[in-house]
Tab-separated table of C-alpha atoms in Angstrom:
chain	number	residue	atom	x	y	z
A	1	MET	CA	0.126	-0.243	-0.262
A	2	ILE	CA	1.275	3.453	-1.150
A	3	GLU	CA	0.503	6.193	1.442
A	4	THR	CA	0.879	10.126	0.504
A	5	LYS	CA	0.747	12.303	3.544
A	6	LYS	CA	2.017	16.391	4.135
A	7	TYR	CA	5.393	16.032	5.831
A	8	SER	CA	3.950	18.032	8.643
A	9	GLU	CA	1.262	15.720	9.098
A	10	LEU	CA	3.149	12.226	10.097
A	11	SER	CA	3.167	11.161	13.328
A	12	GLU	CA	6.511	11.627	15.675
A	13	GLN	CA	6.828	7.777	15.515
A	14	VAL	CA	7.223	7.563	11.566
A	15	ARG	CA	8.950	10.785	11.940
A	16	ASP	CA	11.345	9.501	13.995
A	17	GLN	CA	11.346	5.722	12.433
A	18	LEU	CA	12.205	7.758	8.725
A	19	ASN	CA	14.991	9.669	10.288
A	20	LEU	CA	16.839	6.729	11.398
A	21	TYR	CA	16.532	5.574	8.133
A	22	ILE	CA	17.906	8.699	6.579
A	23	GLU	CA	20.894	8.832	9.111
A	24	GLY	CA	21.852	4.854	8.526
A	25	GLU	CA	21.915	5.464	4.562
A	26	PHE	CA	23.443	8.862	4.465
A	27	GLY	CA	24.809	10.185	8.087
A	28	GLN	CA	28.454	8.728	7.035
A	29	ILE	CA	28.275	10.976	3.723
A	30	PRO	CA	30.413	14.403	4.045
A	31	ILE	CA	28.197	16.494	1.553
A	32	VAL	CA	25.172	15.309	3.487
A	33	ASN	CA	26.470	16.224	7.142
A	34	GLU	CA	28.086	19.681	6.156
A	35	THR	CA	24.785	20.832	4.038
A	36	GLU	CA	21.910	22.365	5.429
A	37	TRP	CA	18.767	20.672	4.283
A	38	ALA	CA	14.868	21.849	3.316
A	39	VAL	CA	12.408	20.186	5.056
A	40	PRO	CA	9.882	18.334	3.000
A	41	ASN	CA	6.167	19.003	2.462
A	42	TRP	CA	5.035	15.572	1.262
A	43	THR	CA	6.393	11.819	2.044
A	44	VAL	CA	5.438	8.748	0.584
A	45	ILE	CA	5.588	5.495	1.945
A	46	TYR	CA	5.087	2.387	0.631
A	47	TYR	CA	4.175	-0.416	3.369
A	48	ASP	CA	4.566	-4.323	3.145
A	49	THR	CA	1.605	-4.879	5.288
A	50	THR	CA	2.642	-2.595	8.314
A	51	GLN	CA	6.807	-2.056	7.845
A	52	ILE	CA	7.626	0.704	5.819
A	53	ALA	CA	9.513	-0.913	2.636
A	54	THR	CA	10.517	2.348	1.120
A	55	PHE	CA	10.117	5.642	1.327
A	56	TYR	CA	11.316	9.571	-0.283
A	57	ASN	CA	10.543	13.153	0.179
A	58	ILE	CA	8.816	15.721	-1.956
A	59	VAL	CA	9.981	19.519	-1.542
A	60	GLU	CA	7.116	21.880	-3.707
A	61	ARG	CA	9.769	24.750	-5.194
A	62	GLU	CA	9.612	26.961	-7.339
A	63	ILE	CA	13.183	26.782	-9.490
A	64	THR	CA	15.311	29.049	-11.676
A	65	ILE	CA	16.340	27.253	-14.459
A	66	ASP	CA	18.124	29.241	-17.412
A	67	ASP	CA	16.418	32.727	-15.980
A	68	LYS	CA	13.054	30.981	-16.023
A	69	ILE	CA	10.813	29.648	-13.258
A	70	PHE	CA	9.717	26.214	-13.596
A	71	ARG	CA	7.402	24.718	-10.512
A	72	VAL	CA	9.475	21.724	-9.314
A	73	GLY	CA	8.994	18.213	-7.287
A	74	GLY	CA	12.155	18.148	-5.807
A	75	ILE	CA	13.010	14.417	-4.858
A	76	ASN	CA	14.804	13.441	-2.233
A	77	ASN	CA	15.907	10.542	0.615
A	78	VAL	CA	14.608	7.774	-1.149
A	79	ILE	CA	15.688	4.781	0.657
A	80	THR	CA	14.441	1.174	0.729
A	81	PRO	CA	15.265	-0.323	4.499
A	82	LYS	CA	17.990	-2.927	4.041
A	83	GLU	CA	15.431	-6.264	4.385
A	84	PHE	CA	13.213	-4.974	1.262
A	85	ARG	CA	15.805	-4.089	-0.559
A	86	GLY	CA	16.245	-5.762	-4.246
A	87	MET	CA	12.198	-7.014	-4.126
A	88	GLY	CA	11.388	-3.764	-6.679
A	89	TYR	CA	9.442	-1.575	-3.664
A	90	ALA	CA	11.487	1.979	-4.700
A	91	SER	CA	10.835	1.780	-8.350
A	92	LYS	CA	7.527	0.492	-8.222
A	93	THR	CA	7.061	3.182	-5.574
A	94	LEU	CA	8.222	6.152	-7.753
A	95	ARG	CA	6.442	4.819	-10.960
A	96	GLU	CA	3.194	4.745	-9.395
A	97	THR	CA	3.395	8.314	-7.686
A	98	GLU	CA	4.736	10.289	-10.877
A	99	ASP	CA	1.516	11.693	-11.519
A	100	LEU	CA	1.388	12.686	-7.795
A	101	ILE	CA	4.712	15.322	-8.574
A	102	PHE	CA	2.844	16.248	-12.456
A	103	GLU	CA	-0.817	16.138	-11.652
A	104	ASP	CA	-1.642	16.413	-8.213
A	105	LEU	CA	1.137	18.911	-7.075
A	106	ASN	CA	0.932	20.549	-10.830
A	107	CYS	CA	4.846	20.409	-10.853
A	108	GLU	CA	6.753	20.737	-14.771
A	109	MET	CA	9.385	18.276	-13.403
A	110	GLY	CA	10.666	16.179	-10.938
A	111	VAL	CA	14.628	17.123	-9.747
A	112	LEU	CA	16.748	14.910	-7.743
A	113	LEU	CA	20.557	15.776	-6.245
A	114	CYS	CA	22.051	12.069	-6.265
A	115	ALA	CA	25.558	10.107	-6.361
A	116	ASP	CA	27.060	8.637	-9.157
A	117	ASP	CA	26.460	5.054	-8.218
A	118	LEU	CA	22.463	5.577	-8.252
A	119	ILE	CA	22.210	7.313	-12.051
A	120	PRO	CA	21.210	3.933	-13.760
A	121	PHE	CA	18.757	3.303	-10.827
A	122	TYR	CA	16.988	6.531	-11.868
A	123	GLU	CA	17.693	6.097	-15.780
A	124	ARG	CA	15.600	3.366	-15.480
A	125	LEU	CA	12.582	5.574	-14.297
A	126	ASN	CA	13.118	8.195	-16.937
A	127	TRP	CA	15.109	10.000	-15.276
A	128	TYR	CA	17.812	11.748	-16.685
A	129	LYS	CA	21.464	13.246	-15.480
A	130	ILE	CA	22.120	17.264	-16.690
A	131	ASP	CA	24.967	18.629	-16.558
A	132	CYS	CA	24.869	22.553	-15.731
A	133	SER	CA	25.998	24.904	-12.510
A	134	VAL	CA	23.268	24.456	-10.158
A	135	TYR	CA	23.341	26.608	-6.578
A	136	PHE	CA	21.045	26.307	-3.527
A	137	GLU	CA	21.070	28.600	-0.381
A	138	GLN	CA	23.035	27.801	3.135
A	139	SER	CA	23.079	30.010	5.697
A	140	SER	CA	26.826	30.800	4.754
A	141	GLY	CA	25.307	31.946	1.320
A	142	LYS	CA	24.959	30.881	-2.258
A	143	LYS	CA	26.971	27.640	-2.869
A	144	LEU	CA	27.611	25.654	-5.814
A	145	TRP	CA	26.051	21.985	-5.438
A	146	GLY	CA	29.087	19.615	-6.107
A	147	ALA	CA	27.452	16.592	-7.073
A	148	ASN	CA	24.742	14.936	-9.627
A	149	ILE	CA	21.580	16.543	-10.355
A	150	MET	CA	18.815	14.480	-12.891
A	151	LEU	CA	15.347	15.471	-14.279
A	152	LEU	CA	12.312	13.861	-14.880
A	153	THR	CA	10.077	15.587	-17.756
A	154	ARG	CA	6.836	14.651	-19.348
A	155	ASN	CA	7.544	16.096	-22.696
A	156	GLU	CA	10.716	16.777	-24.124
A	157	LYS	CA	14.810	16.208	-22.387
A	158	ILE	CA	15.825	19.989	-21.532
A	159	SER	CA	19.551	20.875	-21.433
A	160	PRO	CA	20.258	23.677	-19.142
A	161	TYR	CA	23.377	25.801	-18.423
A	162	LYS	CA	22.262	26.733	-14.845
A	163	ILE	CA	19.637	26.304	-12.161
A	164	GLU	CA	19.106	28.070	-9.191
A	165	LEU	CA	17.358	25.896	-6.379
A	166	ASN	CA	15.781	29.374	-4.399
A	167	GLY	CA	16.443	28.087	-1.251
A	168	LEU	CA	18.061	25.065	0.731
A	169	PRO	CA	18.845	22.017	-0.972
A	170	TRP	CA	16.582	18.366	-0.581
């Protein structure tokens, strides 16, 4: 069963559980620890009976791509707990909730920041890597993103030269 909820409406228990998974998955990565992150607007959870089998968050945001404003769904923390890996839950959940981004949230594209080894996974789900400068906000000022960025579009692929996230990264 897939459940979509506003992040602010998740129970404290569910939020704590998700944060434990996030810390276990990304807590040892320097760029993660050195960066201030946006609070998500939505959380999508796939349950295998009563257990969280995979989840991800969405940050709704207007970003600037090549000096034009676009409404996007920023995907973050796509995580499948170890005991559920290899069963296709993350792929199934991302595919089945794609309409959430484009139709329900009325976004023009999906955007995610990801590690090198995850690019093939997202490419199988029609995301594509772009090579351009990506800027984001931190309390210390504007920063340049140093890792990969991928897009999901409904129509043609775009090849921007500059993206401004207009806030904290997700």
